[in-house]
PDB file of C-alpha atoms in Angstrom:
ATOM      1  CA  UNK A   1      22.915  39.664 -62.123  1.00  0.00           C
ATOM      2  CA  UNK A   2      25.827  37.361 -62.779  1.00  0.00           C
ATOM      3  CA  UNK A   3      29.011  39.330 -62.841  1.00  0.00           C
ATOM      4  CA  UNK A   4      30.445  36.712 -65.062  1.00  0.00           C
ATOM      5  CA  UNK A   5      28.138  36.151 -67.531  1.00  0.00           C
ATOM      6  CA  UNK A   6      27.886  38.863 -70.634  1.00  0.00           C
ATOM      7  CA  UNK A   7      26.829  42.226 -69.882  1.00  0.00           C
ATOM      8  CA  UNK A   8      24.944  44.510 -72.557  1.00  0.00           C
ATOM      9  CA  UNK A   9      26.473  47.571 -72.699  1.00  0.00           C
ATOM     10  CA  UNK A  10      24.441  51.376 -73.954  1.00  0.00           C
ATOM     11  CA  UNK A  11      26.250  54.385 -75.051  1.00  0.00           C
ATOM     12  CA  UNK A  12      25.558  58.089 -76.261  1.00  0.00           C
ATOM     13  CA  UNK A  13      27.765  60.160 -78.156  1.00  0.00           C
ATOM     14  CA  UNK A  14      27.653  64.312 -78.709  1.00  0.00           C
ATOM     15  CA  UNK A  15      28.425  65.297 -82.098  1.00  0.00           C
ATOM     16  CA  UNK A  16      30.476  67.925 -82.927  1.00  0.00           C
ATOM     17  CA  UNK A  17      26.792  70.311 -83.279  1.00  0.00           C
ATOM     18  CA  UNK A  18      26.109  69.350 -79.883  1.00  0.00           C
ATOM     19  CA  UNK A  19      23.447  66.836 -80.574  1.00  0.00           C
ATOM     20  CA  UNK A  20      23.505  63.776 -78.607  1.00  0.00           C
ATOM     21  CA  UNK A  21      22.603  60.490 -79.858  1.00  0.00           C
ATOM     22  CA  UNK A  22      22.030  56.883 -79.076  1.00  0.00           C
ATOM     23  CA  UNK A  23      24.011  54.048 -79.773  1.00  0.00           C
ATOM     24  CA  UNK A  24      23.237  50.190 -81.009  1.00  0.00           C
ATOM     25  CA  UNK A  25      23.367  48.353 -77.353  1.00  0.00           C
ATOM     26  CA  UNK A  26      26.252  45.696 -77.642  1.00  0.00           C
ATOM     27  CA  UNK A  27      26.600  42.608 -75.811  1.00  0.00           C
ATOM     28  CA  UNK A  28      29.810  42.328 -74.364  1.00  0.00           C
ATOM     29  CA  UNK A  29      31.942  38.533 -73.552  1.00  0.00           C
ATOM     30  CA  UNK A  30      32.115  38.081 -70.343  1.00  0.00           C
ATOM     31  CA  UNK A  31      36.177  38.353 -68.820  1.00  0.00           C
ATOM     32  CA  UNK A  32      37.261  35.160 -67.306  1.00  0.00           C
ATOM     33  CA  UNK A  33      39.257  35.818 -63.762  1.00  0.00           C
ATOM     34  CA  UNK A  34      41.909  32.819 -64.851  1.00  0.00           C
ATOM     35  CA  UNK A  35      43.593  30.755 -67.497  1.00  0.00           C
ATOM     36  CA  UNK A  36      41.488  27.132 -67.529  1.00  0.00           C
ATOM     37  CA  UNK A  37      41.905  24.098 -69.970  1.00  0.00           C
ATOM     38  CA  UNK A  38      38.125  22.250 -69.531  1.00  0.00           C
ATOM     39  CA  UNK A  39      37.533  19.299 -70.141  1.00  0.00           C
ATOM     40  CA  UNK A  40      37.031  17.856 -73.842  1.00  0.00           C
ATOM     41  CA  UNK A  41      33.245  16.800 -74.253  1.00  0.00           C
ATOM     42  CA  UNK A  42      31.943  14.126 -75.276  1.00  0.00           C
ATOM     43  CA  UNK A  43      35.139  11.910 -73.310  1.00  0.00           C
ATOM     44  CA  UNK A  44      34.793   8.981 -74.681  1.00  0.00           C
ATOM     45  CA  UNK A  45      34.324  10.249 -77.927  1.00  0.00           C
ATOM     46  CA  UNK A  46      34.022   9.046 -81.696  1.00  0.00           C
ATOM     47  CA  UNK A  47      34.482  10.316 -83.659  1.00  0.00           C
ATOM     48  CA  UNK A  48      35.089  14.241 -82.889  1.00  0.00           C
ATOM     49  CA  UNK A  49      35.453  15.614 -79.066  1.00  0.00           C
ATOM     50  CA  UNK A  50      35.755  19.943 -78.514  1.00  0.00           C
ATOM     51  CA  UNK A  51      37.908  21.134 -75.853  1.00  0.00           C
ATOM     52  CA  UNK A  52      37.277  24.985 -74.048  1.00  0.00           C
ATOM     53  CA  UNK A  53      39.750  26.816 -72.586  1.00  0.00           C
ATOM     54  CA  UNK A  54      39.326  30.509 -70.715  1.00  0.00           C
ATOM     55  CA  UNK A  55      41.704  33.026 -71.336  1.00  0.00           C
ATOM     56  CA  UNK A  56      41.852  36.032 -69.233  1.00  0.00           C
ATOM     57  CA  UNK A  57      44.297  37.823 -71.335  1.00  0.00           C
ATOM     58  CA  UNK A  58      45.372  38.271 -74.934  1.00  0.00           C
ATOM     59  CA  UNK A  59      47.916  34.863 -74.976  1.00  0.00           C
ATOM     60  CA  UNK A  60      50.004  33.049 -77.486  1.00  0.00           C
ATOM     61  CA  UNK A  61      48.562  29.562 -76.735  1.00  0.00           C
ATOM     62  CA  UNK A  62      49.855  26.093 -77.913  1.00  0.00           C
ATOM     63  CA  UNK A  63      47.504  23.356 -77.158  1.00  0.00           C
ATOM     64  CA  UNK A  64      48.700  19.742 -78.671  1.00  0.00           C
ATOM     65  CA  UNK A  65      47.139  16.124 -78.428  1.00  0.00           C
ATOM     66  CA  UNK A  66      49.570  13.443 -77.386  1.00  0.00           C
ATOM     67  CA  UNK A  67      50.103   9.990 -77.245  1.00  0.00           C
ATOM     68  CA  UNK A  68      50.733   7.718 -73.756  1.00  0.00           C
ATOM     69  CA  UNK A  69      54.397   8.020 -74.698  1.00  0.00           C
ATOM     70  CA  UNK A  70      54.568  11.578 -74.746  1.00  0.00           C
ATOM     71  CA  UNK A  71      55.019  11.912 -78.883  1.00  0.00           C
ATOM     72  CA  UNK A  72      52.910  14.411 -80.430  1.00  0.00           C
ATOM     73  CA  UNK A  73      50.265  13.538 -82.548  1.00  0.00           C
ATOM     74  CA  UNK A  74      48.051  16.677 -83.654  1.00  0.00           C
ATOM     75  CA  UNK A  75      48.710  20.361 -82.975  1.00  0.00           C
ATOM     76  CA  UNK A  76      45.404  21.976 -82.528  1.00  0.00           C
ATOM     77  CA  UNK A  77      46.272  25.541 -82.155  1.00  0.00           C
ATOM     78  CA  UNK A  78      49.534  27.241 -81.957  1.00  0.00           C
ATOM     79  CA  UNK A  79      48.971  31.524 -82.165  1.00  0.00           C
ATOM     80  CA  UNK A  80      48.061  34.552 -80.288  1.00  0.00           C
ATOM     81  CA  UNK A  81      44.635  34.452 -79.206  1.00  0.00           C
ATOM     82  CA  UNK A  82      42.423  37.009 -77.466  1.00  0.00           C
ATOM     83  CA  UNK A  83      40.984  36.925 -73.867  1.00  0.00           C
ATOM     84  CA  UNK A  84      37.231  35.172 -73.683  1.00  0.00           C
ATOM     85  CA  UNK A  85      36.098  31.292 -73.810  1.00  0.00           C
ATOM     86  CA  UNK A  86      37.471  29.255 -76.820  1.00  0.00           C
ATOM     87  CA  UNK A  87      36.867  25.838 -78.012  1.00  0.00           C
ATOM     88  CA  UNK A  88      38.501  23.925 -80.538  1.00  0.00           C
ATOM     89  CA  UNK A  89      37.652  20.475 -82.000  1.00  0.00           C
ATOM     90  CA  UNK A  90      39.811  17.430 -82.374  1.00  0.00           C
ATOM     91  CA  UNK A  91      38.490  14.728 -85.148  1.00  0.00           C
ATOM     92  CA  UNK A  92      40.886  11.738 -84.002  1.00  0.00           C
ATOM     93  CA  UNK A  93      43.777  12.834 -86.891  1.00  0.00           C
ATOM     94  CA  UNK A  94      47.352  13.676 -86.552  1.00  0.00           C
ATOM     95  CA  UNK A  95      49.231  16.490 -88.004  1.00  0.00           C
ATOM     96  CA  UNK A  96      49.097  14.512 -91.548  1.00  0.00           C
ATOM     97  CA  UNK A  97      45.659  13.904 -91.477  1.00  0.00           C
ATOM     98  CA  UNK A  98      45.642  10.315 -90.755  1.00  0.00           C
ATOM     99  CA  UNK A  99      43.327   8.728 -88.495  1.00  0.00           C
ATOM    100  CA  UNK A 100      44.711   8.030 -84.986  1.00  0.00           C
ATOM    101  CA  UNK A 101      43.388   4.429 -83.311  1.00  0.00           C
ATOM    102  CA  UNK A 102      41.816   4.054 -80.373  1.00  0.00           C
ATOM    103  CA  UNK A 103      42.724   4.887 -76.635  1.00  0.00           C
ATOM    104  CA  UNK A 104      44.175   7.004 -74.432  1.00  0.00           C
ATOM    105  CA  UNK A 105      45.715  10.774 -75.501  1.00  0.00           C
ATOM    106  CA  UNK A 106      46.722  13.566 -73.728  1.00  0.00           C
ATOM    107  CA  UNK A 107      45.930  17.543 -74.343  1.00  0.00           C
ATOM    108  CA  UNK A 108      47.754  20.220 -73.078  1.00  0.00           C
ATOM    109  CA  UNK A 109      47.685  23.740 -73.162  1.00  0.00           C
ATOM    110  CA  UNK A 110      50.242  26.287 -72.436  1.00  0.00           C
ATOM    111  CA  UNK A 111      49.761  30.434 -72.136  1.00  0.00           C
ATOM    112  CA  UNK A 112      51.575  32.975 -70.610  1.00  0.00           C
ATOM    113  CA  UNK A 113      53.172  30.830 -67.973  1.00  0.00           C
ATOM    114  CA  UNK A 114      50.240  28.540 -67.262  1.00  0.00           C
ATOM    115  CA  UNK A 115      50.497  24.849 -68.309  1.00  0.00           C
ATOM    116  CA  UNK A 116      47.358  21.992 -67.968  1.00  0.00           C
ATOM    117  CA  UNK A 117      47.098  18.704 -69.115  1.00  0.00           C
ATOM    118  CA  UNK A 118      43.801  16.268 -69.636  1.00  0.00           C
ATOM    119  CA  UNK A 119      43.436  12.941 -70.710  1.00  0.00           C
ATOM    120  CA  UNK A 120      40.090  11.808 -73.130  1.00  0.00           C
ATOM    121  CA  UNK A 121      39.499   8.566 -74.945  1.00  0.00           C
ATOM    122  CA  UNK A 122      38.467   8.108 -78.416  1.00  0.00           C
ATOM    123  CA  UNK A 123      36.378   5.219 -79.294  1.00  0.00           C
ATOM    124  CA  UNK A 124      36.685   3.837 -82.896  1.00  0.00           C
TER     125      UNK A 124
END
């Protein structure tokens, strides 16, 4: 089996009479092994795109969309989030809820020391 991909997990517990039962089966996330920004899909995109990002520990994470010149144009997320496989969607607005033109823009992600950047193109 893949050690990376979910694992179902079974459990039994003894009550305090000494009977022992079963327990529902639960699927648990797989761990990932390192912090990883992916890249957004679809790229080019119109008129929404999703990025992923792994987290293999519980991280405040700030991921923003820029412009070419560096000016920020949309905070996506910005909070503590747990370890696992995220995605967030970007729908071509800034931070007012206007609707950005097209080209070139930058994401970037920062947690617990790691930093990425990648680039996607929206398509109007």
């Amino acid at each position: 089996p893949d050690p990376s991909g979910p694992r179902t997990l079974y459990a039994t517990a003894t009550l305090a009479d000494g009977r022992v039962i079963a327990l529902a089966p639960a699927t648990v996330p797989p761990v990932p092994d390192r912090f990883e920004l992916q890249p957004n899909r679809p790229n080019p995109f119109n008129p929404m795109t999703r990025i992923g990002f792994a987290l293999p520990v519980a991280s405040r994470v700030r991921l923003g969309v820029y412009d070419l010149q560096g000016r920020l144009v949309r905070v996506l997320v910005d909070e503590p989030m747990t370890f696992g496989i995220h995605h967030v969607d970007w729908v071509g607005r800034d931070d007012a809820g206007r609707g950005v033109s097209s080209g070139t823009y930058l994401y970037r992600m920062q947690a617990d020391g790691f930093a990425d950047t990648g680039k996607m193109l929206l398509v109007r």
